[in-house]
PDB file of C-alpha atoms in Angstrom:
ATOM      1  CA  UNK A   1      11.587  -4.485  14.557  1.00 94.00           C
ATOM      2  CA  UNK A   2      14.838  -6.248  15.284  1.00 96.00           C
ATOM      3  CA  UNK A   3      15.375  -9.403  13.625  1.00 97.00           C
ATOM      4  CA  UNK A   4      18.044 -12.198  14.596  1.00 96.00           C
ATOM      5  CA  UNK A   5      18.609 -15.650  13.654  1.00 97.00           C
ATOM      6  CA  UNK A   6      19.586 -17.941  16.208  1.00 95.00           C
ATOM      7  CA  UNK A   7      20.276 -21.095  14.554  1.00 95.00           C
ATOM      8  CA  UNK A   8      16.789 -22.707  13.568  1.00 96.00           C
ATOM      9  CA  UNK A   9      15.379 -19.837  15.145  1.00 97.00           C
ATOM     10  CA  UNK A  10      13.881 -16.476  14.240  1.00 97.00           C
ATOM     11  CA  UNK A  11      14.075 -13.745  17.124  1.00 98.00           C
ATOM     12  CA  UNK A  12      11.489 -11.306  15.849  1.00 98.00           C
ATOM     13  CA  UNK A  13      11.614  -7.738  18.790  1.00 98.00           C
ATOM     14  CA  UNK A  14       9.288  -5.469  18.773  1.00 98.00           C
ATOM     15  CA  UNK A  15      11.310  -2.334  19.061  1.00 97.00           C
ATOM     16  CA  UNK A  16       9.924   0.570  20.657  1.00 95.00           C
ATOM     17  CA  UNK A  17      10.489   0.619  23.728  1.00 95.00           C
ATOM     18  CA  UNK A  18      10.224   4.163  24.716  1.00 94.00           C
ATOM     19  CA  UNK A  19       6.344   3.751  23.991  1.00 94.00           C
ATOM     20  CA  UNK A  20       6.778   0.384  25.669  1.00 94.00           C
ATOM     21  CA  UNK A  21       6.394  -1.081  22.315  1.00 97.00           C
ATOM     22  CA  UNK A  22       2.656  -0.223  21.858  1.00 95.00           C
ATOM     23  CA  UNK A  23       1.918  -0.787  17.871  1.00 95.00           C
ATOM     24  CA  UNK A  24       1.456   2.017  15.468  1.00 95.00           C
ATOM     25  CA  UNK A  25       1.244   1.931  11.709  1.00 95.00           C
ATOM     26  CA  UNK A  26       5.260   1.437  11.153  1.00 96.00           C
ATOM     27  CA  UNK A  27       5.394  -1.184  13.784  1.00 97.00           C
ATOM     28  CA  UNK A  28       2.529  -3.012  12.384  1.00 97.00           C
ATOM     29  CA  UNK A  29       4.246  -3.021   9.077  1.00 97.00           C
ATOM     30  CA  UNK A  30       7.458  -4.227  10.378  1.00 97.00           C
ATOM     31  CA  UNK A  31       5.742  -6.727  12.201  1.00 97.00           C
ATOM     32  CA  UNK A  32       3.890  -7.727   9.544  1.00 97.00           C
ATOM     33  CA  UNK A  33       6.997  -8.253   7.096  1.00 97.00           C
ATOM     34  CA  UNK A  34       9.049 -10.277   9.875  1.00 97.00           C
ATOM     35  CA  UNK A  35       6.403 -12.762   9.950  1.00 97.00           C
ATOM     36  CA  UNK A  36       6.076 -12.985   6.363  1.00 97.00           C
ATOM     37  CA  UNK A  37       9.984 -13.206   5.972  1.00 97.00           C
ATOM     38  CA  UNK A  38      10.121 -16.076   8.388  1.00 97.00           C
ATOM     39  CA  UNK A  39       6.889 -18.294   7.286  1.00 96.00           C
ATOM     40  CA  UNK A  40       9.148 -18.310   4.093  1.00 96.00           C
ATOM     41  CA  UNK A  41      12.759 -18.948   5.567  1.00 96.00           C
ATOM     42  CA  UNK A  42      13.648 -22.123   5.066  1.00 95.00           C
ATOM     43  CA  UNK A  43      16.331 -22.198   7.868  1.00 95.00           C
ATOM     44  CA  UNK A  44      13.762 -21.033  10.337  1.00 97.00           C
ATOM     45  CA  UNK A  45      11.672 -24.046  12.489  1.00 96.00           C
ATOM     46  CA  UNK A  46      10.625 -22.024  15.141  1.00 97.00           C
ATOM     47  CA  UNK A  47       9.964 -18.088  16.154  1.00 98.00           C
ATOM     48  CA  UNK A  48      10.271 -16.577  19.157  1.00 98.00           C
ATOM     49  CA  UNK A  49       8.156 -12.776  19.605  1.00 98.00           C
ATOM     50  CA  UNK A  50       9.355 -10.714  22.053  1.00 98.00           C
ATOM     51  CA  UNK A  51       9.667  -7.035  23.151  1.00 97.00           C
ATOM     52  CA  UNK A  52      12.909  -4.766  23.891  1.00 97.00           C
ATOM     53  CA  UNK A  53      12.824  -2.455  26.784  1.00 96.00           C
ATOM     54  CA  UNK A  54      10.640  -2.909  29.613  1.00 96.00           C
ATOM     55  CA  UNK A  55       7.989  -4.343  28.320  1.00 97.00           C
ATOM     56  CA  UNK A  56       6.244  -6.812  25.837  1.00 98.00           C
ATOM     57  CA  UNK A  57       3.644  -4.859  24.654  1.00 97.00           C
ATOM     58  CA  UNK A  58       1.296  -2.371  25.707  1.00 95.00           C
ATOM     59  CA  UNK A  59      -0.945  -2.622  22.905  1.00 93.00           C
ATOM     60  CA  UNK A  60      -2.291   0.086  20.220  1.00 91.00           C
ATOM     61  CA  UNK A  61      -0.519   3.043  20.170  1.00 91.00           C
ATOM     62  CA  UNK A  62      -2.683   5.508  21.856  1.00 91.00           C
ATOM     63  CA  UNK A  63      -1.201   8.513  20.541  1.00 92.00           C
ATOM     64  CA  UNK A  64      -1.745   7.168  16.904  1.00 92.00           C
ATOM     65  CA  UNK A  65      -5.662   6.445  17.674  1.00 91.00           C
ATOM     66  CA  UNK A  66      -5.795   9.951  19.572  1.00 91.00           C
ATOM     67  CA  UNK A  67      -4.448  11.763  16.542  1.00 91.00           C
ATOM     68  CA  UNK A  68      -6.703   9.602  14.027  1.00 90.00           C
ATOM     69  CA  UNK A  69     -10.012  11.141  16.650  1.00 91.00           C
ATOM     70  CA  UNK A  70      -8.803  14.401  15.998  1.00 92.00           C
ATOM     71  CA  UNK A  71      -8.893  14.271  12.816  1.00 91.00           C
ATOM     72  CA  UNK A  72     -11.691  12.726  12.420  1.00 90.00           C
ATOM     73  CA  UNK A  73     -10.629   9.667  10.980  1.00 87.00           C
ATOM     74  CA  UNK A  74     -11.575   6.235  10.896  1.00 88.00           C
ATOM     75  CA  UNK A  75      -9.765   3.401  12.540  1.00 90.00           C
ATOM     76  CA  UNK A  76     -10.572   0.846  11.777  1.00 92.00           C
ATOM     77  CA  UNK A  77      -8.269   0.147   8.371  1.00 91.00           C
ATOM     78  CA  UNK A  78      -5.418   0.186  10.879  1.00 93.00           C
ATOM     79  CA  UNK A  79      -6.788  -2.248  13.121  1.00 94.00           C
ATOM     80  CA  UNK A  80      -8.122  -4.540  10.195  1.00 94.00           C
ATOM     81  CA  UNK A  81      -4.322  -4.533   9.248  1.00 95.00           C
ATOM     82  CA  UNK A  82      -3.775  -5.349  13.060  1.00 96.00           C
ATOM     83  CA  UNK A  83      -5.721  -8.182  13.254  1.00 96.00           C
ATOM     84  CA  UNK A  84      -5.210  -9.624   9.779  1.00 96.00           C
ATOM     85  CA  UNK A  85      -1.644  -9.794  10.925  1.00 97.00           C
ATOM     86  CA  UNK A  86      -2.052 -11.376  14.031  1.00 97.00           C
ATOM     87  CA  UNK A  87      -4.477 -14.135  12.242  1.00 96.00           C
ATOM     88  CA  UNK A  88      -1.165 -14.254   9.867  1.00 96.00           C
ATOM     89  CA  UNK A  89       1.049 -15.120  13.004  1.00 97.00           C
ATOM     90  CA  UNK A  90      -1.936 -17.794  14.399  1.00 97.00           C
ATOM     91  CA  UNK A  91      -1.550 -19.671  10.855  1.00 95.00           C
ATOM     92  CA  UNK A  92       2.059 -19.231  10.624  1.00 96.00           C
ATOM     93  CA  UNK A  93       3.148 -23.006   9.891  1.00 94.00           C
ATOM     94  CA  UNK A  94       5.633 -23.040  12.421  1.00 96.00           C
ATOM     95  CA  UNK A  95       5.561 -22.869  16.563  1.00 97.00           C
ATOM     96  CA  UNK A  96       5.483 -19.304  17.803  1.00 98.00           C
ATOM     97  CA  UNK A  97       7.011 -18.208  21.173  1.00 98.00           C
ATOM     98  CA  UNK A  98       5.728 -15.098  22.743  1.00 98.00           C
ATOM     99  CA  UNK A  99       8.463 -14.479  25.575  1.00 98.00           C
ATOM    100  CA  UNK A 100       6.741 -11.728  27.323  1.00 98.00           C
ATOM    101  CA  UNK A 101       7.993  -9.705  30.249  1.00 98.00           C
ATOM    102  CA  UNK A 102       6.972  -5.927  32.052  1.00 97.00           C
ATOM    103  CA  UNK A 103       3.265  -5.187  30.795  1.00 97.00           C
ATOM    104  CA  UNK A 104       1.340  -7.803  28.435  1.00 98.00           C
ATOM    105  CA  UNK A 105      -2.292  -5.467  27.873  1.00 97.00           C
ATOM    106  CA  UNK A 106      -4.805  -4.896  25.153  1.00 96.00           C
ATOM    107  CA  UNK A 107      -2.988  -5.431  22.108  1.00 96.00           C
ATOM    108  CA  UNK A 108      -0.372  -7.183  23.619  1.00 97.00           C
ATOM    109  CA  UNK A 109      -2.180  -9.809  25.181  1.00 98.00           C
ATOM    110  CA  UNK A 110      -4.240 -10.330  21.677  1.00 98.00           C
ATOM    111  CA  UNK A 111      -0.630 -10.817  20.077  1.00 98.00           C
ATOM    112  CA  UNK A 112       0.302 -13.236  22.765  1.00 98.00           C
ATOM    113  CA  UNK A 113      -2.896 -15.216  22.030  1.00 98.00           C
ATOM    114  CA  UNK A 114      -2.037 -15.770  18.711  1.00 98.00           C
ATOM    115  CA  UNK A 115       1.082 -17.415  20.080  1.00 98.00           C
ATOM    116  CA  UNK A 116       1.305 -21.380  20.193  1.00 97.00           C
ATOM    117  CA  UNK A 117       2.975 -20.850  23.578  1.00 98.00           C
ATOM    118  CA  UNK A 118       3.562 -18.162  26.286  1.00 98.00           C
ATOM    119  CA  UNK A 119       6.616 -18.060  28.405  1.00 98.00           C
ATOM    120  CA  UNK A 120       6.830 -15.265  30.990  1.00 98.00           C
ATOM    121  CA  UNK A 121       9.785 -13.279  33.050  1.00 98.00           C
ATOM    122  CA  UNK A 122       8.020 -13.211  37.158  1.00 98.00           C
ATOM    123  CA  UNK A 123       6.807  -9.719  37.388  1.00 97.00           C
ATOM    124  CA  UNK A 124       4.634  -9.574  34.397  1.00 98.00           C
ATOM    125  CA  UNK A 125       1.575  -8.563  33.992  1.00 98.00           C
ATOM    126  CA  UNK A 126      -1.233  -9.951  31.993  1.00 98.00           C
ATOM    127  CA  UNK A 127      -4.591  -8.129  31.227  1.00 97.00           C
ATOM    128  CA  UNK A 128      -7.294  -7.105  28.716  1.00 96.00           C
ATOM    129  CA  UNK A 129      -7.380  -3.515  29.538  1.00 94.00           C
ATOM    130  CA  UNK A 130      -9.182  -2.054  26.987  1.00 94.00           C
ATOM    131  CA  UNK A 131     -12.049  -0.970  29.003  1.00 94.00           C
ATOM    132  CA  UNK A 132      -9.923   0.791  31.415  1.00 93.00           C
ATOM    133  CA  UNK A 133      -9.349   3.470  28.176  1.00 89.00           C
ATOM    134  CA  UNK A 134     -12.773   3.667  27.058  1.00 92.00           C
ATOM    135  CA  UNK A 135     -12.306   0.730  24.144  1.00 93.00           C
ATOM    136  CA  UNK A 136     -13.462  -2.469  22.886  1.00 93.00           C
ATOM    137  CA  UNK A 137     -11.076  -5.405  21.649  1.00 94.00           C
ATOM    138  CA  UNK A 138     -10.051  -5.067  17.699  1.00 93.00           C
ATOM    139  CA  UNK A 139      -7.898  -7.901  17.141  1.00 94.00           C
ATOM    140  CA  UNK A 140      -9.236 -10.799  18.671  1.00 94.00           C
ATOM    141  CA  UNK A 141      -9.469 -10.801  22.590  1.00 95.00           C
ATOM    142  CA  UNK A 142     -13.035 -11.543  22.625  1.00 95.00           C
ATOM    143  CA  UNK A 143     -12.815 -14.192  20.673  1.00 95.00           C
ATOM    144  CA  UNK A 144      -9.842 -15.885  21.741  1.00 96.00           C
ATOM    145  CA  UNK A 145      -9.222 -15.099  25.309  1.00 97.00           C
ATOM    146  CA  UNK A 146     -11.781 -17.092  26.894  1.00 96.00           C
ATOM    147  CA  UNK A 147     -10.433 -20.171  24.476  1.00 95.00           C
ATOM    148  CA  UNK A 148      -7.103 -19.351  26.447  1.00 96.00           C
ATOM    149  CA  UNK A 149      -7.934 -19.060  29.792  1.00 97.00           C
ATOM    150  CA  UNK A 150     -11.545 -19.939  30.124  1.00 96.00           C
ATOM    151  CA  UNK A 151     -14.697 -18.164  30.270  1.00 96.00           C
ATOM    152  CA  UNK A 152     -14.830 -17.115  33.710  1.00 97.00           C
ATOM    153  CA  UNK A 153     -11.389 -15.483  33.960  1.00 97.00           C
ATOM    154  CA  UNK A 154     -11.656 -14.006  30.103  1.00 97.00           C
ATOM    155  CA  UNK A 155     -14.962 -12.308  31.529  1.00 97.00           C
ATOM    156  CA  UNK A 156     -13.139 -10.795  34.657  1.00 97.00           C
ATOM    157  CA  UNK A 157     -10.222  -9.249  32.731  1.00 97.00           C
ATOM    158  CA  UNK A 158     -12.546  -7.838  30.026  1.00 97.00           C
ATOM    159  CA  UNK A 159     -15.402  -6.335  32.448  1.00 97.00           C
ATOM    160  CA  UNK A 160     -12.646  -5.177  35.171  1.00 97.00           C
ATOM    161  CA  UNK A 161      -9.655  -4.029  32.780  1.00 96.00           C
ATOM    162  CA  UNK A 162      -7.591  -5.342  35.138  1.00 96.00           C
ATOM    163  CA  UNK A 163      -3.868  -6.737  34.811  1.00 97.00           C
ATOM    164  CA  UNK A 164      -3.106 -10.129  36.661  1.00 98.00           C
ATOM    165  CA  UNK A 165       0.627 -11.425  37.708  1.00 98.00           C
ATOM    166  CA  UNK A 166       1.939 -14.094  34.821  1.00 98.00           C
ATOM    167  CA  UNK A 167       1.194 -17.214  37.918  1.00 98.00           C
ATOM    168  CA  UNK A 168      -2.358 -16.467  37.504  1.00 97.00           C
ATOM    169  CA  UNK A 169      -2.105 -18.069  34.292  1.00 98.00           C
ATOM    170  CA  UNK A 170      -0.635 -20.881  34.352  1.00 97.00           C
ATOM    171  CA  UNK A 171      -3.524 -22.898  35.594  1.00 96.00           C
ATOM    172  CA  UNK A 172      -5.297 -22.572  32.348  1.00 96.00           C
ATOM    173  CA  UNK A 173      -2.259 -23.375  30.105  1.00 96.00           C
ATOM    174  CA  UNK A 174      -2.170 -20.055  28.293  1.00 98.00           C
ATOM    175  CA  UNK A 175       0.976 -19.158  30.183  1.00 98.00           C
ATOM    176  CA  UNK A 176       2.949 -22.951  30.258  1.00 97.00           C
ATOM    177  CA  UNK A 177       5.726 -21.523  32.389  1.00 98.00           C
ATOM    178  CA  UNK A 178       7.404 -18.571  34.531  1.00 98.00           C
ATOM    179  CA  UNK A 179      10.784 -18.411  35.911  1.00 98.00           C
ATOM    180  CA  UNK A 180      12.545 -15.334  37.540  1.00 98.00           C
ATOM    181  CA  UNK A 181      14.755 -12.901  35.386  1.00 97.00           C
ATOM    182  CA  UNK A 182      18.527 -15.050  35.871  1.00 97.00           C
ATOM    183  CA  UNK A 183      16.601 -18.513  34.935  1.00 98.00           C
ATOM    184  CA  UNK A 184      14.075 -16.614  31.747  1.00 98.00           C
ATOM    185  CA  UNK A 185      16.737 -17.126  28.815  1.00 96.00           C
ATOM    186  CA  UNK A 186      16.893 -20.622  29.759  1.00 97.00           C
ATOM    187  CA  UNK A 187      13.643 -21.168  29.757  1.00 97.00           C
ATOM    188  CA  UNK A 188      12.927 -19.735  26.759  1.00 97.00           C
ATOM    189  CA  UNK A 189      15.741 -21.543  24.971  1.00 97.00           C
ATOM    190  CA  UNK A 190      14.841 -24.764  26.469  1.00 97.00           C
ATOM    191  CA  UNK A 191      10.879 -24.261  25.627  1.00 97.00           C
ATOM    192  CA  UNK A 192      12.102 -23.413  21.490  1.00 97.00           C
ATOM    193  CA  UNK A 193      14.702 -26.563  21.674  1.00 96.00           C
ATOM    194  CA  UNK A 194      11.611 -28.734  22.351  1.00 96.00           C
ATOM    195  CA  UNK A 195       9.644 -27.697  19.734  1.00 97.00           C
ATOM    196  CA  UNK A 196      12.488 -27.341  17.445  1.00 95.00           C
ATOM    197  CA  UNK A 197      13.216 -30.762  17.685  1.00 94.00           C
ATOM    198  CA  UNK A 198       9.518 -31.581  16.904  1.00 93.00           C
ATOM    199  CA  UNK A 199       9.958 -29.421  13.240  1.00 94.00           C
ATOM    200  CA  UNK A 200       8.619 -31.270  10.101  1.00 92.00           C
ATOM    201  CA  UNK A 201       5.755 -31.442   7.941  1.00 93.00           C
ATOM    202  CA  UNK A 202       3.943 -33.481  10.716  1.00 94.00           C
ATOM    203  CA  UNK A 203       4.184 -30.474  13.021  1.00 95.00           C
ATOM    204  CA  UNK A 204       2.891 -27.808  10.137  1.00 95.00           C
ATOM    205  CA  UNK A 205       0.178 -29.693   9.150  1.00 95.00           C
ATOM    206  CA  UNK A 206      -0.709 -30.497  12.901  1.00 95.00           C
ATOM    207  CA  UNK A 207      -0.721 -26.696  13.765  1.00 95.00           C
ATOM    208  CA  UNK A 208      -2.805 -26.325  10.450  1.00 94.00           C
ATOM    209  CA  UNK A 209      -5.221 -28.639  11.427  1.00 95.00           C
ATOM    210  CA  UNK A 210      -6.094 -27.312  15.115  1.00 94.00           C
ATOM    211  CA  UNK A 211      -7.082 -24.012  13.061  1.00 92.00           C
ATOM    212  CA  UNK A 212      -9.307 -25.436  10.591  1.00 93.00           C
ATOM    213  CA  UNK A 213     -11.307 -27.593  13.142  1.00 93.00           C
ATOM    214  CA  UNK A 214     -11.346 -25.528  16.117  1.00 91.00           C
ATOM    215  CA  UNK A 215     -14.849 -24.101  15.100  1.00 90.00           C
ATOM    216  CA  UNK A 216     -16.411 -27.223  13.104  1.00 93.00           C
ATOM    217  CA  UNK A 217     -18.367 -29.715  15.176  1.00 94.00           C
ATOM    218  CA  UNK A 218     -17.405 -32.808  15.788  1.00 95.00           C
ATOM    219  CA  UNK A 219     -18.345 -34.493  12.927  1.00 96.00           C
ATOM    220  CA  UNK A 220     -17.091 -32.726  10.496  1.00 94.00           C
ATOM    221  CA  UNK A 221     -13.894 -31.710  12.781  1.00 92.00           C
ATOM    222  CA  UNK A 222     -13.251 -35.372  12.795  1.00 95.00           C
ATOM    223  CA  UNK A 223     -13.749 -35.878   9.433  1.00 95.00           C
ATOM    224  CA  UNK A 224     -11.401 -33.332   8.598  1.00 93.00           C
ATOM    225  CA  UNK A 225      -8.773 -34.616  10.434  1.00 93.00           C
ATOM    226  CA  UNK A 226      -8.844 -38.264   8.831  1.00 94.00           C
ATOM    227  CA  UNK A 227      -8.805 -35.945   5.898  1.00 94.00           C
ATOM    228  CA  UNK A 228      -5.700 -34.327   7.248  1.00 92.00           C
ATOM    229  CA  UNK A 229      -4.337 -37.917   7.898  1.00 92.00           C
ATOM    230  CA  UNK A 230      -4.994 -39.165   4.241  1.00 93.00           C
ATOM    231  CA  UNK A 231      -3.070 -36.333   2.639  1.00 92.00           C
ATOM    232  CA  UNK A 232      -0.224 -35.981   5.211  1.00 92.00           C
ATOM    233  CA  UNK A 233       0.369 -39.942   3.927  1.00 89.00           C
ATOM    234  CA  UNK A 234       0.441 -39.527   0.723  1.00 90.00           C
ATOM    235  CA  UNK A 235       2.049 -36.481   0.729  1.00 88.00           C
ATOM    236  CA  UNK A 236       5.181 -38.293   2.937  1.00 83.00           C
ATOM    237  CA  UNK A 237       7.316 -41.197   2.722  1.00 83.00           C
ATOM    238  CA  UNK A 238       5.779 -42.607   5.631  1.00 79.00           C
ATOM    239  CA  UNK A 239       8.010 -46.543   5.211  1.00 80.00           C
ATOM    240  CA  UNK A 240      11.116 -44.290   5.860  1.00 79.00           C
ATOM    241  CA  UNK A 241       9.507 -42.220   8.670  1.00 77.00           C
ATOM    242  CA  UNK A 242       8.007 -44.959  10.513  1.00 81.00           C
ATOM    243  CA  UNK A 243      11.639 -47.087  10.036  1.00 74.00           C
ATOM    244  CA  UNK A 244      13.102 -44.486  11.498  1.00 75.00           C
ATOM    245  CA  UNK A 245      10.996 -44.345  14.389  1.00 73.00           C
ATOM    246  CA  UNK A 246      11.073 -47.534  15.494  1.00 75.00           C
ATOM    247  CA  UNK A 247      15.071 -48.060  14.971  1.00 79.00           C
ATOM    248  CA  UNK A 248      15.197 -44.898  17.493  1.00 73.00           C
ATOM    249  CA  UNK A 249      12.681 -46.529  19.775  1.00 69.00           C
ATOM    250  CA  UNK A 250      14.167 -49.725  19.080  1.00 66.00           C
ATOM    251  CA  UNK A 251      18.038 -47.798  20.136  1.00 61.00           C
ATOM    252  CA  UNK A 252      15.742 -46.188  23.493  1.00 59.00           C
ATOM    253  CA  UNK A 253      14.726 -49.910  24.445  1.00 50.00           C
ATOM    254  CA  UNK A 254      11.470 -49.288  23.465  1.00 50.00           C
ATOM    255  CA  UNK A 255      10.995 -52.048  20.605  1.00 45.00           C
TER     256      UNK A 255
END
């Protein structure tokens, strides 16, 4: 991993990228530690993920689940530790950036689902893959891809293995925007700045709340949320917050 602050914001690189950053056990750790280092930093509102070389991700390290075969090992404490991280970075009380570019498969595409929001360089690809090498999902594609991108595409790119351009994506939401290579950095610094400016315990506590309810029916989803509204009030000094507000919308000519 390489780690750099950029003012409010934590750059967190996956760096292998002579294996096109697939994720073996030292990665994972890395990984793992960078997120934990920045959900505790506080000088850190926002993170950005994003890979070095020519790619985002490729996923699992084959080569590290072809050795465990041989052996005759079991996988599947590795890919626990995979996806209990990646739940990690979907809780993470603060907005996460995946800024993918090159290949976005398997693994790579469950890590960007676990992003609040996907930016892409033109040129990616974005696909499931996994049955393309004889696999299943481990850390959460079948459970949060059609969520992303809707039932009927999630079904194609798990059943075909196939990898899609970034634009195919954007219909759904899952990928909010592309932009060729000269215009990417801006976009990705723009896309941070406005949820940067958005930081607070309102934004946490928001992001918190879309977790907890996302699989509670409506009832209790909305009675979790005035829930969530009761304790974010007494929990703030909300005469202070709301007189700010309205002198800024009051300043905008909104009052």
């Amino acid at each position: 991993m390489l780690v750099e602050q950029r003012g409010q914001v934590r750059w967190l690189w996956l760096n292998r990228p002579h294996r096109r950053n697939a994720i073996d056990p030292a990665l994972l750790s890395a990984l793992d530690s960078a997120v934990a280092d920045a959900a505790d930093s506080p000088d850190t509102a926002a993170v950005v993920l994003a890979g070095a070389g020519p790619s985002f991700c490729a996923g699992a390290d084959l080569r590290h689940l072809r050795s465990v075969a041989a052996t005759g090992g079991d996988p599947l404490d590795f890919l626990g530790r995979v996806s209990a991280c990646f739940d990690r970075i979907e809780r993470l009380g603060k907005p996460v950036v995946a800024a993918v570019h090159g290949h976005v498969v398997a693994g790579g595409l469950e890590l960007a689902l676990v992003c609040d929001v996907v930016v892409a360089r033109a040129g990616t690809l974005i696909g499931d893959g996994h049955v393309r090498n004889g696999l299943l999902p481990a850390a959460g594609s079948s459970v949060r891809l059609p969520r992303r991108v809707g039932e009927s595409l999630a079904r194609w790119l798990a059943l075909t293995g196939e990898l899609l351009p970034a634009e195919a994506f954007t219909a759904s939401g899952f990928v909010s925007a592309v932009a060729a290579a000269d215009r990417f950095d801006d976009l990705v610094a723009a896309t941070v700045e406005r949820l940067r400016a958005a930081a607070g315990p309102a934004q946490t506590r928001f992001k918190n709340l879309l977790y907890d309810v996302r699989d509670l029916p409506t009832g209790p989803a909305l009675a979790a949320e005035l829930a969530a509204f009761g304790a974010h009030w007494a929990a703030t000094d909300m005469g202070a917050t709301l007189d700010g507000f309205l002198e800024k919308s009051s300043g905008e000519g909104h009052g």
